[in-house]
Amino acid sequence: MVVADDFFFSGLNIPGNTSNPLGSRVTTVNVNQLPGLNTLGISVVRIDYAPYGLNTPHTHSRATEVPLVLEDTLYVGFVTSNPADPDKKNKLFTKYLNCGDVFVFPKSLILFLFNVGHKNAVAFAGLSSQNPGVITIANAVFGSYPSINQAVLTKAFQVEKKICKNPNMVVADDFFFPGSNIPGNTSNPLGSRVTTVNVNQLPGLKTLGYSVVRIDYAPYGLNPPHTHPRATEVLLVLEGTLYVGFVTSNRADPNKKNKLYTKYLNCGDIFVFPEGLILFLFNVGHKNAVAFAGLSSKNPGVITIANAVFGSYPSINQAVLTKAFQVEKKVIDYLQAQF
């Protein structure tokens, strides 16, 4: 029943309507619009910008993006996942792109594109998935339905190049890590501590696609909204009660909000967080809580949303943030000062 039209889509010569608060419009051509893309692992978009229009900070949970600028000048950037050293900030990479320029946004990292010119701008982009998904950070964190618990949000907003060892030099300790019975120090503003066991701590995980973490929570401690760009997480609660949740990627209908899925977990309960989606875990009890989690990558990465968006180095341009979050500059000043 396949016909030529299954491989055909027309209309990308038509400008998108940018009459909206962000001043941009994305016209998507993925497997939903073009059935012939099924199994091919690629899709395309056209992005139109009014003067000073913004494609707001977002992620593609299943794809790398490569945009090509066709008209005018865009200021673009992406923020790395959290550094291994918790005292170091997420790194922001930015570039001004003119007509004919190409830039790469790695899979699942937070990115933005901003028209800095007085004229309309146009870009096309290829994405490495037939259905890449999109998570607009501001909408997902502050506009999900139902809303993320405000206690979570108020508290939240205060790769790897391992070389395989010579097989003749491998020892049993390469597959061993002690100490996951020791509680982490939760004396910090969030009241939580993640003890990570990935390929950096346990070399035997190399090539195995797996890692584990222990998460300790003080009473009302929070593991704030974050993503794992390279892994699905499966959580097991050992002590206490956790309120957990994740937010879906952006809906096909732009008038519908990101969906929030939440659950209260007790000792012995398990919950799954899909790869690349924004998730959080909050201790709602008066006692300490403990959880262990397995992740489907030897080095899953983590992007803490508040730190990445408001605490990157150098800082994301405030014109980008005020437009993305639809707030006044003084609000952005306050949030950036917290990180």
Short mmCIF file of C-alpha atoms in Angstrom, two decimals:
data_model
loop_
_atom_site.label_atom_id
_atom_site.label_comp_id
_atom_site.label_asym_id
_atom_site.label_seq_id
_atom_site.Cartn_x
_atom_site.Cartn_y
_atom_site.Cartn_z
CA MET A 1 0.00 0.00 0.00
CA VAL A 2 3.07 2.28 0.00
CA VAL A 3 2.89 5.18 -2.46
CA ALA A 4 5.25 7.97 -3.49
CA ASP A 5 3.42 10.48 -1.30
CA ASP A 6 4.52 8.51 1.78
CA PHE A 7 8.00 9.90 1.08
CA PHE A 8 6.90 13.45 0.23
CA PHE A 9 6.12 16.60 2.23
CA SER A 10 5.44 20.02 0.77
CA GLY A 11 5.25 23.46 2.31
CA LEU A 12 8.60 24.15 3.98
CA ASN A 13 8.92 27.17 1.71
CA ILE A 14 6.05 28.79 3.64
CA PRO A 15 7.11 30.96 6.62
CA GLY A 16 5.74 29.93 10.00
CA ASN A 17 3.56 32.33 11.99
CA THR A 18 5.78 34.02 14.59
CA SER A 19 2.97 36.05 16.21
CA ASN A 20 3.46 34.60 19.68
CA PRO A 21 5.26 35.69 22.88
CA LEU A 22 8.52 34.01 21.84
CA GLY A 23 8.51 35.34 18.29
CA SER A 24 9.39 32.01 16.69
CA ARG A 25 7.68 29.07 15.01
CA VAL A 26 8.95 25.54 14.43
CA THR A 27 7.50 23.62 11.48
CA THR A 28 8.18 19.94 12.13
CA VAL A 29 8.57 17.16 9.59
CA ASN A 30 8.98 13.92 11.50
CA VAL A 31 7.49 10.45 11.06
CA ASN A 32 4.05 11.78 12.02
CA GLN A 33 3.99 14.14 9.03
CA LEU A 34 6.12 12.03 6.66
CA PRO A 35 5.50 8.27 7.05
CA GLY A 36 8.45 7.41 4.81
CA LEU A 37 10.79 8.44 7.64
CA ASN A 38 9.74 5.37 9.64
CA THR A 39 12.86 3.39 10.73
CA LEU A 40 15.20 5.88 9.00
CA GLY A 41 16.31 7.78 12.12
CA ILE A 42 16.09 11.30 10.75
CA SER A 43 13.67 14.25 10.70
CA VAL A 44 13.79 17.94 9.77
CA VAL A 45 12.39 21.23 11.00
CA ARG A 46 12.04 24.76 9.67
CA ILE A 47 12.41 27.49 12.30
CA ASP A 48 11.17 31.03 11.63
CA TYR A 49 12.11 33.96 13.85
CA ALA A 50 10.66 37.44 14.14
CA PRO A 51 13.22 40.14 15.04
CA TYR A 52 14.58 39.12 18.47
CA GLY A 53 12.55 35.92 18.30
CA LEU A 54 13.66 33.01 20.46
CA ASN A 55 13.60 29.23 20.17
CA THR A 56 13.54 28.88 23.94
CA PRO A 57 15.90 26.62 25.98
CA HIS A 58 14.87 23.04 25.30
CA THR A 59 16.19 19.53 24.80
CA HIS A 60 15.64 16.79 22.23
CA SER A 61 15.58 13.65 24.35
CA ARG A 62 16.16 11.31 21.41
CA ALA A 63 18.24 13.27 18.90
CA THR A 64 21.26 15.37 18.02
CA GLU A 65 20.32 18.51 16.07
CA VAL A 66 22.28 20.18 13.24
CA PRO A 67 20.81 23.58 12.20
CA LEU A 68 21.68 25.50 9.03
CA VAL A 69 21.02 29.26 8.98
CA LEU A 70 19.42 30.49 5.75
CA GLU A 71 18.63 34.11 6.64
CA ASP A 72 20.02 36.68 9.10
CA THR A 73 22.00 36.06 12.33
CA LEU A 74 21.28 33.72 15.25
CA TYR A 75 22.94 33.61 18.67
CA VAL A 76 22.89 29.93 19.64
CA GLY A 77 24.23 27.83 22.46
CA PHE A 78 24.04 24.67 24.52
CA VAL A 79 24.89 23.81 28.13
CA THR A 80 26.88 20.74 29.12
CA SER A 81 25.70 18.14 31.62
CA ASN A 82 26.87 18.58 35.23
CA PRO A 83 30.68 18.41 35.70
CA ALA A 84 32.12 15.54 37.74
CA ASP A 85 33.38 18.15 40.22
CA PRO A 86 30.24 19.51 41.97
CA ASP A 87 32.05 22.80 42.61
CA LYS A 88 32.37 23.47 38.88
CA LYS A 89 29.55 24.98 36.84
CA ASN A 90 27.90 23.68 33.70
CA LYS A 91 29.78 24.96 30.65
CA LEU A 92 27.94 27.12 28.10
CA PHE A 93 29.06 26.97 24.45
CA THR A 94 27.75 29.79 22.23
CA LYS A 95 28.22 31.05 18.70
CA TYR A 96 26.84 33.74 16.39
CA LEU A 97 25.66 32.05 13.18
CA ASN A 98 25.20 33.81 9.85
CA CYS A 99 23.68 32.65 6.55
CA GLY A 100 25.28 29.33 5.53
CA ASP A 101 26.66 28.49 8.98
CA VAL A 102 26.07 25.10 10.61
CA PHE A 103 26.19 24.20 14.32
CA VAL A 104 25.81 20.90 16.21
CA PHE A 105 23.68 20.46 19.36
CA PRO A 106 24.51 17.12 21.06
CA LYS A 107 21.64 14.82 21.99
CA SER A 108 19.59 15.73 25.09
CA LEU A 109 21.61 18.81 26.11
CA ILE A 110 19.82 22.10 26.81
CA LEU A 111 20.03 24.40 23.77
CA PHE A 112 18.59 27.69 22.49
CA LEU A 113 18.54 29.80 19.31
CA PHE A 114 17.97 33.58 19.43
CA ASN A 115 17.54 36.00 16.53
CA VAL A 116 19.73 38.97 17.43
CA GLY A 117 18.95 40.92 14.27
CA HIS A 118 16.38 43.54 13.31
CA LYS A 119 15.05 41.32 10.50
CA ASN A 120 13.31 37.99 10.28
CA ALA A 121 15.55 34.92 10.41
CA VAL A 122 15.14 31.40 9.02
CA ALA A 123 16.94 28.15 9.80
CA PHE A 124 16.53 24.51 8.83
CA ALA A 125 17.72 21.64 11.02
CA GLY A 126 18.19 17.91 10.69
CA LEU A 127 17.69 15.68 13.74
CA SER A 128 19.01 12.15 14.25
CA SER A 129 15.64 10.55 15.01
CA GLN A 130 12.42 10.02 13.10
CA ASN A 131 10.64 11.35 16.22
CA PRO A 132 13.20 13.30 18.30
CA GLY A 133 10.86 14.67 20.96
CA VAL A 134 11.23 18.11 22.50
CA ILE A 135 11.13 19.32 26.10
CA THR A 136 10.79 23.10 26.51
CA ILE A 137 12.41 23.70 29.90
CA ALA A 138 10.19 26.56 31.10
CA ASN A 139 6.97 24.80 30.04
CA ALA A 140 7.95 21.42 31.45
CA VAL A 141 9.16 22.68 34.83
CA PHE A 142 6.68 25.50 35.45
CA GLY A 143 3.76 24.64 33.19
CA SER A 144 3.17 20.89 33.50
CA TYR A 145 -0.28 19.49 34.29
CA PRO A 146 -0.71 18.86 37.11
CA SER A 147 1.88 21.33 38.39
CA ILE A 148 5.08 20.14 40.05
CA ASN A 149 4.73 20.56 43.82
CA GLN A 150 5.91 24.06 44.77
CA ALA A 151 7.98 22.65 47.62
CA VAL A 152 10.03 20.86 44.96
CA LEU A 153 10.47 23.98 42.83
CA THR A 154 11.24 26.40 45.65
CA LYS A 155 14.02 24.13 46.89
CA ALA A 156 15.39 23.29 43.45
CA PHE A 157 15.83 26.84 42.22
CA GLN A 158 18.43 27.99 45.28
CA VAL A 159 31.96 12.40 28.64
CA GLU A 160 33.80 10.15 28.99
CA LYS A 161 37.08 8.96 27.41
CA LYS A 162 37.98 5.93 29.43
CA ILE A 163 40.62 3.66 27.91
CA CYS A 164 40.05 -0.07 28.22
CA LYS A 165 42.56 -1.73 30.50
CA ASN A 166 44.98 -4.34 29.18
CA PRO A 167 43.17 -7.66 29.85
CA ASN A 168 46.37 -9.08 31.32
CA MET A 169 46.34 -6.29 33.93
CA VAL A 170 42.70 -6.68 35.03
CA VAL A 171 42.17 -7.58 38.69
CA ALA A 172 39.12 -8.39 40.83
CA ASP A 173 39.09 -4.89 42.33
CA ASP A 174 38.30 -3.47 38.88
CA PHE A 175 34.82 -4.98 39.39
CA PHE A 176 34.43 -3.97 43.04
CA PHE A 177 33.27 -0.81 44.83
CA PRO A 178 32.87 -0.65 48.63
CA GLY A 179 30.99 1.86 50.73
CA SER A 180 27.46 2.05 49.38
CA ASN A 181 26.26 1.16 52.87
CA ILE A 182 27.60 4.50 54.18
CA PRO A 183 25.04 7.36 54.29
CA GLY A 184 25.89 10.43 52.22
CA ASN A 185 26.24 13.84 53.87
CA THR A 186 22.96 15.71 53.36
CA SER A 187 24.10 18.93 55.06
CA ASN A 188 23.49 21.16 52.05
CA PRO A 189 20.69 23.51 50.89
CA LEU A 190 18.84 20.72 49.08
CA GLY A 191 19.13 18.18 51.89
CA SER A 192 20.20 15.31 49.65
CA ARG A 193 23.37 13.56 48.52
CA VAL A 194 23.93 11.29 45.52
CA THR A 195 26.74 8.74 45.79
CA THR A 196 27.59 7.72 42.24
CA VAL A 197 29.09 4.43 41.08
CA ASN A 198 29.69 4.74 37.35
CA VAL A 199 32.62 3.82 35.12
CA ASN A 200 34.73 6.56 36.73
CA GLN A 201 34.50 4.85 40.13
CA LEU A 202 34.19 1.24 38.94
CA PRO A 203 36.28 0.51 35.81
CA GLY A 204 34.65 -2.90 35.37
CA LEU A 205 31.51 -1.14 34.14
CA LYS A 206 33.33 -0.22 30.92
CA THR A 207 31.21 -1.30 27.89
CA LEU A 208 28.49 -2.79 30.15
CA GLY A 209 25.99 0.08 29.84
CA TYR A 210 25.09 0.22 33.52
CA SER A 211 25.75 2.26 36.67
CA VAL A 212 24.20 2.70 40.12
CA VAL A 213 23.67 5.48 42.65
CA ARG A 214 22.75 5.73 46.30
CA ILE A 215 20.61 8.75 47.20
CA ASP A 216 20.31 9.95 50.80
CA TYR A 217 17.68 12.45 51.90
CA ALA A 218 17.36 14.52 55.05
CA PRO A 219 13.75 15.16 56.13
CA TYR A 220 12.18 17.15 53.24
CA GLY A 221 15.38 16.71 51.24
CA LEU A 222 15.15 17.09 47.47
CA ASN A 223 16.91 15.62 44.45
CA PRO A 224 15.94 18.62 42.26
CA PRO A 225 14.54 18.54 38.71
CA HIS A 226 17.21 17.09 36.45
CA THR A 227 17.71 14.86 33.43
CA HIS A 228 20.01 11.97 32.58
CA PRO A 229 20.82 12.58 28.89
CA ARG A 230 22.17 9.07 28.32
CA ALA A 231 20.14 6.79 30.60
CA THR A 232 16.82 5.53 31.89
CA GLU A 233 16.71 5.35 35.70
CA VAL A 234 15.02 2.63 37.79
CA LEU A 235 14.66 3.65 41.45
CA LEU A 236 14.19 1.41 44.51
CA VAL A 237 13.22 3.00 47.85
CA LEU A 238 14.87 1.41 50.90
CA GLU A 239 13.82 3.80 53.67
CA GLY A 240 11.22 6.56 54.06
CA THR A 241 8.65 7.92 51.64
CA LEU A 242 9.52 9.78 48.44
CA TYR A 243 7.29 11.92 46.22
CA VAL A 244 8.71 11.43 42.72
CA GLY A 245 7.76 12.46 39.23
CA PHE A 246 8.78 13.12 35.66
CA VAL A 247 7.50 15.45 32.93
CA THR A 248 6.89 14.34 29.36
CA SER A 249 8.41 15.95 26.29
CA ASN A 250 6.40 18.66 24.52
CA ARG A 251 3.04 17.59 23.10
CA ALA A 252 2.35 17.49 19.36
CA ASP A 253 -0.42 20.04 20.00
CA PRO A 254 1.36 23.25 21.17
CA ASN A 255 -1.76 24.24 23.12
CA LYS A 256 -1.46 21.20 25.38
CA LYS A 257 0.85 21.23 28.39
CA ASN A 258 3.62 18.80 29.26
CA LYS A 259 2.18 15.91 31.28
CA LEU A 260 3.44 15.34 34.84
CA TYR A 261 3.45 11.79 36.24
CA THR A 262 3.91 11.51 40.02
CA LYS A 263 3.82 8.81 42.67
CA TYR A 264 4.42 8.41 46.40
CA LEU A 265 6.96 5.62 46.92
CA ASN A 266 7.47 3.64 50.12
CA CYS A 267 10.07 1.06 51.16
CA GLY A 268 10.32 -1.64 48.47
CA ASP A 269 8.62 0.39 45.74
CA ILE A 270 10.19 0.83 42.30
CA PHE A 271 9.67 3.61 39.75
CA VAL A 272 10.99 4.12 36.20
CA PHE A 273 12.20 7.46 34.80
CA PRO A 274 12.55 7.38 30.97
CA GLU A 275 15.80 8.55 29.39
CA GLY A 276 16.22 12.28 28.86
CA LEU A 277 13.05 13.42 30.66
CA ILE A 278 12.99 15.89 33.55
CA LEU A 279 12.56 14.12 36.90
CA PHE A 280 12.66 14.88 40.63
CA LEU A 281 12.59 13.03 43.97
CA PHE A 282 11.41 14.65 47.22
CA ASN A 283 11.44 13.21 50.76
CA VAL A 284 8.01 14.07 52.17
CA GLY A 285 8.63 12.43 55.54
CA HIS A 286 9.92 13.61 58.90
CA LYS A 287 12.72 11.02 58.80
CA ASN A 288 15.72 10.36 56.60
CA ALA A 289 15.10 8.46 53.37
CA VAL A 290 17.37 6.23 51.28
CA ALA A 291 17.03 4.99 47.71
CA PHE A 292 19.18 3.11 45.23
CA ALA A 293 18.88 3.43 41.46
CA GLY A 294 20.21 1.61 38.44
CA LEU A 295 20.86 3.57 35.24
CA SER A 296 21.14 2.19 31.72
CA SER A 297 24.55 3.71 30.97
CA LYS A 298 28.04 3.31 32.38
CA ASN A 299 28.20 7.13 32.47
CA PRO A 300 24.61 8.48 32.31
CA GLY A 301 25.38 12.16 32.83
CA VAL A 302 23.17 14.52 34.79
CA ILE A 303 21.83 18.00 34.02
CA THR A 304 20.40 19.83 37.02
CA ILE A 305 17.91 22.21 35.39
CA ALA A 306 18.25 25.16 37.77
CA ASN A 307 22.06 25.03 37.76
CA ALA A 308 22.33 24.59 33.99
CA VAL A 309 19.88 27.35 33.05
CA PHE A 310 20.64 29.92 35.75
CA GLY A 311 24.15 28.97 36.85
CA SER A 312 26.10 28.15 33.69
CA TYR A 313 29.48 29.76 33.04
CA PRO A 314 29.40 32.07 31.22
CA SER A 315 25.78 32.96 32.01
CA ILE A 316 23.06 32.57 29.39
CA ASN A 317 22.17 35.98 27.96
CA GLN A 318 19.42 37.55 30.08
CA ALA A 319 17.44 38.50 26.98
CA VAL A 320 17.14 34.77 26.28
CA LEU A 321 16.01 33.93 29.82
CA THR A 322 13.54 36.79 30.29
CA LYS A 323 11.82 35.83 27.05
CA ALA A 324 11.94 32.08 27.68
CA PHE A 325 10.44 32.29 31.18
CA GLN A 326 8.22 35.32 30.40
CA VAL A 327 9.39 37.25 33.48
CA GLU A 328 11.07 40.58 34.18
CA LYS A 329 14.84 40.97 34.24
CA LYS A 330 14.87 41.39 38.04
CA VAL A 331 13.47 37.86 38.42
CA ILE A 332 16.29 36.47 36.27
CA ASP A 333 18.80 38.55 38.25
CA TYR A 334 17.52 36.95 41.45
CA LEU A 335 17.56 33.40 40.08
CA GLN A 336 21.06 33.74 38.60
CA ALA A 337 22.30 35.11 41.93
CA GLN A 338 21.27 31.85 43.61
CA PHE A 339 23.64 29.82 41.45
#
